[in-house]
Amino acid sequence: MTNLPKRLLSIDVFRAITMFLMIFVNDVAGVDNIPSWIGHTQADEDGMGFADIIFPTFLFIVGLSMPWALRKRIQKGDSFISIFYHIFSRSFALIVMGFYHVNMESYSDESMLPKAIWGLLITLSFFLVWLDYPLAINKILKYALISLGAAALITMALLYKGGEGGQTHGMEPSWWGILGIIGWAYLVSAVVFTVIRANIYLHLSATMLFLAINITSHLQLMPFDIPVVGDASSIMLIMLGALVSLMYSILTERNREEALWSLLAGTAVALTALGFFIRPYAGGISKIMATPAWVTICSGIAILFFAGMIWLIDIKKKQDWFSWISAAGTSTLTCYLMPYILYFIFDLAGFWYPAVLNSGLPGILRSLSISFLLIVLVKKMEKKKLRLKI
C-alpha cells in the first residue's frame, strides 16, 4: 500500500466507469421491454434501480478528487482569493450549463427555434466558452471565440420560450439539472474544505452535519430551508468522498493498510445499515426525493466499489483493462455532453433507431455500444484538444 502513487489512478478509472454507465443508463431509458431493475424508480416508489446509483456515485467521486486538487493548489502557494476564484469559476460553469439544460425540459413549440437547434447551439456555445484552448493559440482569437460563445448563450436565453398552451415564460430555475446540482454542491463542499483544510476531525464533523441536515429535512424536523444547501444530500456525498480521500492519505502515510481496509468496509456497512434503519421513517428509498436512505445506501455501495478499484488498479495495476474508456475519466464533462449533441443531430435529421434496437436485449446492446462509441470519439477529440476544461 505504501507504494501507491500520490495521485490514485483508481479515481480516474472509477470516474471513467461511472461516466460510461451514466451515458448508458440515460440512453437505455428510451428502450422498451428491459428489466425494471436497470432503470430509475418512480418518485413515489420506495426503492431504487441500478440507474439510481450512478449519480450519487459520481458525486462521491467528485469528493474523492477534491482534496488532491485543492491541496495541490494550497501547496503551490495559491492565495485564498485565487483558490476561491477557481472554485467559483468551476461552479459557475456547471450551474450555467445545468440551468440551460433544465430549461430544455419545458421548451415550448412556440419558440422561434426548434428545440434541437436551440439545444445544439447552446451545447456548441459551452464548448466555445469552456474549451481547453491550447497555450499556443492567439490570445485575441481565444477571447474572441469565448466572447462569441457567451454572446450566443445570451442570445439563446433571449430567444427561449418555455411552457405550453399559450402560457409561455422565459428561462427560469427549477431543480438546476444534473450539472447544476453538481455545481452548487461542489461550491459548498470546496469552500468548506478550503477553510478547514485537511483537518480530518473538522471534515468528519462537517460531513456528519450535512448528513444530519439531510435526515432532519426528511423527518420534517428542519424548521426552515437553508439557501444553496437545501436538504444537503449532494453536498454530503461530495463531503463523504473527500473524507474517504483524507482517510486514505492519513492511513497510508502511517503504513496502516489493514486499518484502511477495515475503515472502508466498516464505514460502508455502517452507512448501508443506517439507510435501511431510517428507510421507514424518512421517505423510504428515493433518488428523486434524495432521501437519507438513498443517500446512505448509495454511499456504502460507492465506498465498497472504490475499495475494489484501489485493489484492482493501484495494487494489481490493471488500469489497462479500462483504457478503452479512459477518456471518460479525463474528459468527463465532454463525454457527458456528447449524447446531447448526438440526439439533437438525430432530431434534425429525422432519424431514430429501428424498432429492433429500441426493445429488449438489442436495445441494451445498442445503449452499451453508443456509450462506448461516444467515449472513443471523445478520446480522438481529446488528442486535438477539443475538450472542455472548467
Tab-separated table of C-alpha atoms in Angstrom:
chain	number	residue	atom	x	y	z
A	1	MET	CA	0.000	0.000	0.000
A	2	THR	CA	2.853	2.404	0.731
A	3	ASN	CA	3.963	2.135	-2.925
A	4	LEU	CA	0.715	3.590	-4.190
A	5	PRO	CA	1.043	6.794	-6.237
A	6	LYS	CA	0.177	10.110	-4.630
A	7	ARG	CA	-2.475	10.587	-7.282
A	8	LEU	CA	-4.655	7.495	-7.152
A	9	LEU	CA	-5.129	6.099	-10.647
A	10	SER	CA	-8.181	4.292	-9.330
A	11	ILE	CA	-10.069	7.594	-9.022
A	12	ASP	CA	-9.719	8.295	-12.747
A	13	VAL	CA	-10.765	4.737	-13.637
A	14	PHE	CA	-13.668	4.880	-11.177
A	15	ARG	CA	-14.767	8.155	-12.780
A	16	ALA	CA	-14.471	6.664	-16.280
A	17	ILE	CA	-16.588	3.626	-15.393
A	18	THR	CA	-19.212	5.803	-13.738
A	19	MET	CA	-19.461	8.191	-16.702
A	20	PHE	CA	-19.709	5.245	-19.102
A	21	LEU	CA	-22.580	3.891	-17.025
A	22	MET	CA	-24.188	7.338	-16.794
A	23	ILE	CA	-24.291	7.622	-20.583
A	24	PHE	CA	-25.608	4.053	-20.752
A	25	VAL	CA	-28.467	4.472	-18.249
A	26	ASN	CA	-29.533	7.763	-19.845
A	27	ASP	CA	-29.672	6.125	-23.273
A	28	VAL	CA	-31.238	2.850	-22.179
A	29	ALA	CA	-34.065	4.803	-20.528
A	30	GLY	CA	-35.545	5.062	-24.025
A	31	VAL	CA	-35.501	1.290	-24.563
A	32	ASP	CA	-38.682	-0.732	-24.005
A	33	ASN	CA	-39.031	-4.203	-22.508
A	34	ILE	CA	-35.929	-4.209	-20.333
A	35	PRO	CA	-35.658	-5.467	-16.736
A	36	SER	CA	-37.111	-2.880	-14.354
A	37	TRP	CA	-34.049	-3.031	-12.091
A	38	ILE	CA	-31.905	-1.367	-14.773
A	39	GLY	CA	-33.781	1.936	-14.803
A	40	HIS	CA	-34.915	4.592	-12.345
A	41	THR	CA	-37.736	4.053	-9.877
A	42	GLN	CA	-40.670	6.456	-9.714
A	43	ALA	CA	-40.734	9.368	-7.258
A	44	ASP	CA	-43.455	7.746	-5.135
A	45	GLU	CA	-41.847	4.294	-5.174
A	46	ASP	CA	-39.828	3.026	-2.218
A	47	GLY	CA	-36.762	1.524	-3.861
A	48	MET	CA	-34.057	2.137	-6.399
A	49	GLY	CA	-32.838	0.674	-9.641
A	50	PHE	CA	-29.327	0.389	-10.993
A	51	ALA	CA	-29.650	3.799	-12.678
A	52	ASP	CA	-30.397	5.429	-9.317
A	53	ILE	CA	-26.932	4.509	-8.024
A	54	ILE	CA	-24.929	6.233	-10.773
A	55	PHE	CA	-25.431	9.927	-9.952
A	56	PRO	CA	-24.656	9.663	-6.208
A	57	THR	CA	-21.591	7.614	-7.082
A	58	PHE	CA	-20.439	10.395	-9.395
A	59	LEU	CA	-20.900	12.957	-6.602
A	60	PHE	CA	-18.832	10.715	-4.323
A	61	ILE	CA	-16.072	10.668	-6.963
A	62	VAL	CA	-16.163	14.476	-7.179
A	63	GLY	CA	-15.409	14.394	-3.470
A	64	LEU	CA	-12.628	11.825	-3.861
A	65	SER	CA	-10.822	14.105	-6.315
A	66	MET	CA	-11.381	17.359	-4.446
A	67	PRO	CA	-8.694	17.093	-1.714
A	68	TRP	CA	-5.994	16.147	-4.222
A	69	ALA	CA	-6.791	19.107	-6.480
A	70	LEU	CA	-7.281	21.745	-3.781
A	71	ARG	CA	-4.306	20.644	-1.656
A	72	LYS	CA	-2.122	20.863	-4.754
A	73	ARG	CA	-3.163	24.498	-5.161
A	74	ILE	CA	-2.605	25.201	-1.476
A	75	GLN	CA	0.857	23.587	-1.577
A	76	LYS	CA	1.734	25.660	-4.656
A	77	GLY	CA	1.155	28.732	-2.542
A	78	ASP	CA	-2.010	29.911	-4.283
A	79	SER	CA	-3.750	32.626	-2.294
A	80	PHE	CA	-7.201	32.139	-0.806
A	81	ILE	CA	-8.539	34.589	-3.381
A	82	SER	CA	-7.023	32.540	-6.209
A	83	ILE	CA	-8.403	29.272	-4.820
A	84	PHE	CA	-11.859	30.724	-4.246
A	85	TYR	CA	-11.859	32.163	-7.772
A	86	HIS	CA	-11.059	28.679	-9.097
A	87	ILE	CA	-13.878	27.157	-7.036
A	88	PHE	CA	-16.419	29.785	-8.048
A	89	SER	CA	-15.489	29.669	-11.741
A	90	ARG	CA	-15.865	25.868	-11.875
A	91	SER	CA	-19.151	26.007	-10.001
A	92	PHE	CA	-20.434	28.848	-12.182
A	93	ALA	CA	-19.724	26.871	-15.367
A	94	LEU	CA	-21.612	23.807	-14.114
A	95	ILE	CA	-24.527	25.861	-12.789
A	96	VAL	CA	-24.892	27.744	-16.084
A	97	MET	CA	-24.855	24.521	-18.124
A	98	GLY	CA	-27.330	22.897	-15.761
A	99	PHE	CA	-29.584	25.967	-15.914
A	100	TYR	CA	-29.777	25.785	-19.700
A	101	HIS	CA	-30.279	22.017	-19.681
A	102	VAL	CA	-33.117	22.077	-17.171
A	103	ASN	CA	-34.933	24.713	-19.225
A	104	MET	CA	-34.863	22.390	-22.239
A	105	GLU	CA	-37.347	20.201	-20.362
A	106	SER	CA	-40.073	22.849	-20.707
A	107	TYR	CA	-39.037	24.179	-24.136
A	108	SER	CA	-42.098	25.466	-25.978
A	109	ASP	CA	-43.112	24.638	-29.534
A	110	GLU	CA	-43.932	28.341	-29.837
A	111	SER	CA	-40.245	29.267	-29.648
A	112	MET	CA	-38.570	30.844	-32.660
A	113	LEU	CA	-36.060	27.999	-32.999
A	114	PRO	CA	-36.769	24.257	-32.967
A	115	LYS	CA	-35.683	22.651	-29.712
A	116	ALA	CA	-32.935	20.616	-31.398
A	117	ILE	CA	-31.340	23.701	-32.972
A	118	TRP	CA	-31.568	25.662	-29.715
A	119	GLY	CA	-30.050	22.761	-27.770
A	120	LEU	CA	-27.288	22.213	-30.314
A	121	LEU	CA	-26.373	25.914	-30.298
A	122	ILE	CA	-26.153	26.148	-26.503
A	123	THR	CA	-24.021	22.993	-26.379
A	124	LEU	CA	-21.633	24.322	-29.028
A	125	SER	CA	-21.547	27.600	-27.087
A	126	PHE	CA	-20.472	25.686	-23.979
A	127	PHE	CA	-17.511	24.425	-25.980
A	128	LEU	CA	-16.597	27.914	-27.199
A	129	VAL	CA	-16.669	29.355	-23.675
A	130	TRP	CA	-15.057	26.497	-21.754
A	131	LEU	CA	-12.859	24.778	-24.334
A	132	ASP	CA	-9.399	23.690	-23.199
A	133	TYR	CA	-7.707	26.115	-25.570
A	134	PRO	CA	-4.053	25.313	-26.451
A	135	LEU	CA	-1.487	27.583	-24.807
A	136	ALA	CA	-0.097	28.456	-28.232
A	137	ILE	CA	-3.375	29.848	-29.547
A	138	ASN	CA	-3.504	33.540	-30.384
A	139	LYS	CA	-4.949	35.341	-27.350
A	140	ILE	CA	-7.123	37.630	-29.455
A	141	LEU	CA	-8.618	34.624	-31.252
A	142	LYS	CA	-9.154	32.772	-27.974
A	143	TYR	CA	-11.048	35.592	-26.296
A	144	ALA	CA	-12.977	36.310	-29.500
A	145	LEU	CA	-14.217	32.696	-29.514
A	146	ILE	CA	-15.065	32.836	-25.798
A	147	SER	CA	-16.960	36.096	-26.352
A	148	LEU	CA	-18.795	34.565	-29.303
A	149	GLY	CA	-19.872	31.632	-27.143
A	150	ALA	CA	-21.025	33.912	-24.314
A	151	ALA	CA	-22.941	36.117	-26.760
A	152	ALA	CA	-24.592	33.037	-28.259
A	153	LEU	CA	-25.702	31.844	-24.812
A	154	ILE	CA	-27.204	35.253	-24.032
A	155	THR	CA	-28.966	35.273	-27.407
A	156	MET	CA	-30.363	31.780	-26.835
A	157	ALA	CA	-31.653	32.887	-23.425
A	158	LEU	CA	-33.433	35.849	-25.025
A	159	LEU	CA	-34.969	33.645	-27.726
A	160	TYR	CA	-36.103	30.982	-25.266
A	161	LYS	CA	-39.767	30.282	-24.588
A	162	GLY	CA	-40.910	27.679	-22.113
A	163	GLY	CA	-44.329	26.327	-21.229
A	164	GLU	CA	-47.292	25.369	-23.378
A	165	GLY	CA	-50.880	26.238	-24.131
A	166	GLY	CA	-50.156	29.921	-24.621
A	167	GLN	CA	-48.718	30.213	-21.102
A	168	THR	CA	-45.107	30.751	-22.114
A	169	HIS	CA	-42.288	32.100	-19.981
A	170	GLY	CA	-38.599	32.865	-20.181
A	171	MET	CA	-35.763	30.827	-18.719
A	172	GLU	CA	-36.223	30.136	-15.027
A	173	PRO	CA	-34.530	27.970	-12.392
A	174	SER	CA	-36.213	24.843	-11.135
A	175	TRP	CA	-34.138	21.875	-9.994
A	176	TRP	CA	-30.957	23.135	-11.762
A	177	GLY	CA	-30.301	19.921	-13.689
A	178	ILE	CA	-27.618	17.315	-13.014
A	179	LEU	CA	-24.731	19.662	-13.797
A	180	GLY	CA	-26.254	22.454	-11.744
A	181	ILE	CA	-26.685	20.197	-8.718
A	182	ILE	CA	-23.037	19.167	-9.001
A	183	GLY	CA	-22.041	22.827	-9.327
A	184	TRP	CA	-23.886	24.014	-6.219
A	185	ALA	CA	-22.757	21.014	-4.143
A	186	TYR	CA	-19.141	21.426	-5.271
A	187	LEU	CA	-19.267	25.136	-4.404
A	188	VAL	CA	-20.286	24.474	-0.803
A	189	SER	CA	-18.030	21.438	-0.330
A	190	ALA	CA	-14.928	23.031	-1.848
A	191	VAL	CA	-15.332	26.210	0.199
A	192	VAL	CA	-15.727	24.146	3.378
A	193	PHE	CA	-12.662	22.057	2.517
A	194	THR	CA	-10.558	25.136	1.746
A	195	VAL	CA	-11.477	26.708	5.076
A	196	ILE	CA	-10.902	23.630	7.263
A	197	ARG	CA	-8.057	22.286	5.087
A	198	ALA	CA	-7.164	18.646	5.736
A	199	ASN	CA	-8.263	18.567	9.374
A	200	ILE	CA	-9.830	15.115	9.464
A	201	TYR	CA	-11.857	15.803	12.614
A	202	LEU	CA	-13.384	19.005	11.283
A	203	HIS	CA	-14.072	17.290	7.981
A	204	LEU	CA	-15.765	14.374	9.720
A	205	SER	CA	-17.857	16.831	11.734
A	206	ALA	CA	-18.856	18.756	8.603
A	207	THR	CA	-19.820	15.552	6.774
A	208	MET	CA	-21.943	14.415	9.709
A	209	LEU	CA	-23.547	17.856	9.883
A	210	PHE	CA	-24.661	17.687	6.258
A	211	LEU	CA	-25.930	14.138	6.786
A	212	ALA	CA	-27.870	15.375	9.820
A	213	ILE	CA	-29.399	18.167	7.715
A	214	ASN	CA	-30.489	15.603	5.132
A	215	ILE	CA	-32.039	13.351	7.760
A	216	THR	CA	-33.821	16.095	9.708
A	217	SER	CA	-35.146	17.619	6.477
A	218	HIS	CA	-36.830	14.361	5.501
A	219	LEU	CA	-38.054	13.724	9.041
A	220	GLN	CA	-39.810	17.116	8.772
A	221	LEU	CA	-37.752	18.372	11.729
A	222	MET	CA	-35.982	21.169	9.849
A	223	PRO	CA	-37.987	24.354	10.538
A	224	PHE	CA	-36.535	26.270	7.590
A	225	ASP	CA	-34.792	25.787	4.249
A	226	ILE	CA	-31.091	26.592	4.082
A	227	PRO	CA	-30.282	28.580	0.913
A	228	VAL	CA	-27.976	26.713	-1.504
A	229	VAL	CA	-27.621	23.782	0.932
A	230	GLY	CA	-31.224	22.562	0.657
A	231	ASP	CA	-31.522	19.030	2.043
A	232	ALA	CA	-27.714	18.663	1.710
A	233	SER	CA	-27.897	15.258	0.014
A	234	SER	CA	-25.471	16.114	-2.806
A	235	ILE	CA	-23.154	18.057	-0.504
A	236	MET	CA	-22.987	15.133	1.905
A	237	LEU	CA	-21.997	12.747	-0.901
A	238	ILE	CA	-19.169	15.028	-2.052
A	239	MET	CA	-18.001	15.634	1.516
A	240	LEU	CA	-18.011	11.886	2.161
A	241	GLY	CA	-15.840	11.291	-0.898
A	242	ALA	CA	-13.383	13.920	0.311
A	243	LEU	CA	-13.411	12.369	3.790
A	244	VAL	CA	-12.552	8.952	2.337
A	245	SER	CA	-9.662	10.530	0.401
A	246	LEU	CA	-8.349	12.109	3.588
A	247	MET	CA	-8.674	8.802	5.439
A	248	TYR	CA	-6.708	7.121	2.669
A	249	SER	CA	-3.920	9.714	2.779
A	250	ILE	CA	-3.551	9.647	6.551
A	251	LEU	CA	-3.577	5.867	6.949
A	252	THR	CA	-1.230	5.146	4.034
A	253	GLU	CA	1.250	7.741	5.312
A	254	ARG	CA	1.251	5.837	8.613
A	255	ASN	CA	1.597	2.454	6.839
A	256	ARG	CA	-1.692	1.249	8.302
A	257	GLU	CA	-3.012	-0.778	5.392
A	258	GLU	CA	-5.194	-3.095	7.452
A	259	ALA	CA	-6.776	-0.147	9.239
A	260	LEU	CA	-7.631	1.426	5.874
A	261	TRP	CA	-9.426	-1.668	4.593
A	262	SER	CA	-11.234	-2.119	7.905
A	263	LEU	CA	-12.303	1.512	7.998
A	264	LEU	CA	-13.553	1.483	4.400
A	265	ALA	CA	-15.524	-1.716	4.953
A	266	GLY	CA	-16.829	-0.595	8.339
A	267	THR	CA	-17.931	2.804	7.044
A	268	ALA	CA	-19.682	1.226	4.056
A	269	VAL	CA	-21.536	-1.281	6.241
A	270	ALA	CA	-22.486	1.374	8.812
A	271	LEU	CA	-23.883	3.754	6.192
A	272	THR	CA	-25.821	0.983	4.457
A	273	ALA	CA	-27.255	-0.212	7.775
A	274	LEU	CA	-28.235	3.362	8.662
A	275	GLY	CA	-30.022	3.649	5.342
A	276	PHE	CA	-32.141	0.555	5.895
A	277	PHE	CA	-32.806	1.574	9.506
A	278	ILE	CA	-34.067	5.061	8.648
A	279	ARG	CA	-35.885	3.966	5.492
A	280	PRO	CA	-39.368	3.590	7.096
A	281	TYR	CA	-39.175	6.951	8.867
A	282	ALA	CA	-37.742	9.338	6.264
A	283	GLY	CA	-39.478	8.808	2.943
A	284	GLY	CA	-38.150	5.375	2.034
A	285	ILE	CA	-35.515	4.956	-0.672
A	286	SER	CA	-35.943	7.556	-3.409
A	287	LYS	CA	-33.417	9.166	-5.731
A	288	ILE	CA	-35.854	11.810	-6.934
A	289	MET	CA	-36.638	12.855	-3.354
A	290	ALA	CA	-32.971	12.448	-2.283
A	291	THR	CA	-33.995	10.627	0.883
A	292	PRO	CA	-31.474	9.742	3.620
A	293	ALA	CA	-31.869	6.020	2.908
A	294	TRP	CA	-30.954	6.563	-0.749
A	295	VAL	CA	-28.014	8.803	0.190
A	296	THR	CA	-26.525	6.449	2.768
A	297	ILE	CA	-27.098	3.161	0.927
A	298	CYS	CA	-25.558	4.584	-2.251
A	299	SER	CA	-22.685	5.938	-0.149
A	300	GLY	CA	-21.989	2.463	1.183
A	301	ILE	CA	-22.056	0.990	-2.320
A	302	ALA	CA	-19.716	3.711	-3.632
A	303	ILE	CA	-17.188	3.164	-0.835
A	304	LEU	CA	-17.094	-0.594	-1.412
A	305	PHE	CA	-16.666	-0.124	-5.155
A	306	PHE	CA	-13.875	2.395	-4.569
A	307	ALA	CA	-12.104	-0.069	-2.273
A	308	GLY	CA	-12.313	-2.609	-5.081
A	309	MET	CA	-10.870	-0.050	-7.500
A	310	ILE	CA	-7.908	0.624	-5.196
A	311	TRP	CA	-7.168	-3.090	-5.064
A	312	LEU	CA	-7.605	-3.671	-8.804
A	313	ILE	CA	-5.972	-0.510	-10.184
A	314	ASP	CA	-3.446	0.734	-7.629
A	315	ILE	CA	-2.330	-2.597	-6.210
A	316	LYS	CA	-2.836	-5.076	-9.066
A	317	LYS	CA	-2.024	-2.418	-11.747
A	318	LYS	CA	-4.887	-3.419	-14.049
A	319	GLN	CA	-5.647	0.083	-15.334
A	320	ASP	CA	-5.033	-1.091	-18.914
A	321	TRP	CA	-8.217	-3.123	-18.688
A	322	PHE	CA	-10.117	0.153	-18.837
A	323	SER	CA	-8.011	2.046	-21.376
A	324	TRP	CA	-10.875	1.775	-23.886
A	325	ILE	CA	-12.942	4.204	-21.782
A	326	SER	CA	-10.079	6.262	-20.326
A	327	ALA	CA	-11.371	9.485	-21.928
A	328	ALA	CA	-14.455	9.261	-19.714
A	329	GLY	CA	-12.165	9.707	-16.724
A	330	THR	CA	-10.082	12.566	-18.129
A	331	SER	CA	-12.612	14.428	-20.324
A	332	THR	CA	-15.651	13.611	-18.244
A	333	LEU	CA	-17.719	16.724	-18.881
A	334	THR	CA	-17.137	16.438	-22.622
A	335	CYS	CA	-18.371	12.833	-22.520
A	336	TYR	CA	-21.462	13.901	-20.602
A	337	LEU	CA	-22.414	16.447	-23.278
A	338	MET	CA	-21.798	14.226	-26.305
A	339	PRO	CA	-25.132	12.340	-26.131
A	340	TYR	CA	-26.953	15.679	-26.229
A	341	ILE	CA	-25.189	16.565	-29.482
A	342	LEU	CA	-25.979	13.117	-30.906
A	343	TYR	CA	-29.686	13.308	-30.047
A	344	PHE	CA	-30.004	16.855	-31.416
A	345	ILE	CA	-28.439	15.754	-34.711
A	346	PHE	CA	-30.764	12.730	-34.828
A	347	ASP	CA	-33.739	15.023	-34.268
A	348	LEU	CA	-32.709	17.436	-37.015
A	349	ALA	CA	-32.085	14.542	-39.409
A	350	GLY	CA	-35.427	12.938	-38.571
A	351	PHE	CA	-33.625	9.737	-37.605
A	352	TRP	CA	-34.133	7.291	-34.774
A	353	TYR	CA	-33.023	3.724	-34.250
A	354	PRO	CA	-35.009	0.946	-35.945
A	355	ALA	CA	-37.600	-0.775	-33.771
A	356	VAL	CA	-35.426	-3.829	-33.187
A	357	LEU	CA	-32.843	-1.619	-31.438
A	358	ASN	CA	-35.453	0.045	-29.222
A	359	SER	CA	-36.507	-3.013	-27.278
A	360	GLY	CA	-35.094	-5.740	-25.066
A	361	LEU	CA	-31.573	-7.103	-25.318
A	362	PRO	CA	-30.808	-5.493	-28.719
A	363	GLY	CA	-31.750	-2.138	-27.204
A	364	ILE	CA	-29.480	-2.706	-24.218
A	365	LEU	CA	-26.615	-3.657	-26.527
A	366	ARG	CA	-27.346	-0.533	-28.585
A	367	SER	CA	-27.036	1.669	-25.498
A	368	LEU	CA	-23.788	-0.017	-24.463
A	369	SER	CA	-22.409	0.442	-27.982
A	370	ILE	CA	-23.419	4.110	-28.184
A	371	SER	CA	-21.804	4.771	-24.795
A	372	PHE	CA	-18.578	3.152	-25.933
A	373	LEU	CA	-18.503	4.858	-29.348
A	374	LEU	CA	-19.113	8.314	-27.894
A	375	ILE	CA	-16.234	7.855	-25.450
A	376	VAL	CA	-13.966	6.646	-28.270
A	377	LEU	CA	-14.910	9.789	-30.208
A	378	VAL	CA	-14.064	11.952	-27.196
A	379	LYS	CA	-10.694	10.209	-26.945
A	380	LYS	CA	-9.958	11.271	-30.524
A	381	MET	CA	-11.197	14.795	-29.771
A	382	GLU	CA	-9.013	14.863	-26.654
A	383	LYS	CA	-5.900	14.365	-28.780
A	384	LYS	CA	-6.841	17.501	-30.733
A	385	LYS	CA	-7.538	19.478	-27.538
A	386	LEU	CA	-11.265	19.509	-28.288
A	387	ARG	CA	-12.369	19.048	-24.716
A	388	LEU	CA	-13.997	21.127	-22.030
A	389	LYS	CA	-11.962	22.339	-19.093
A	390	ILE	CA	-13.504	24.212	-16.203
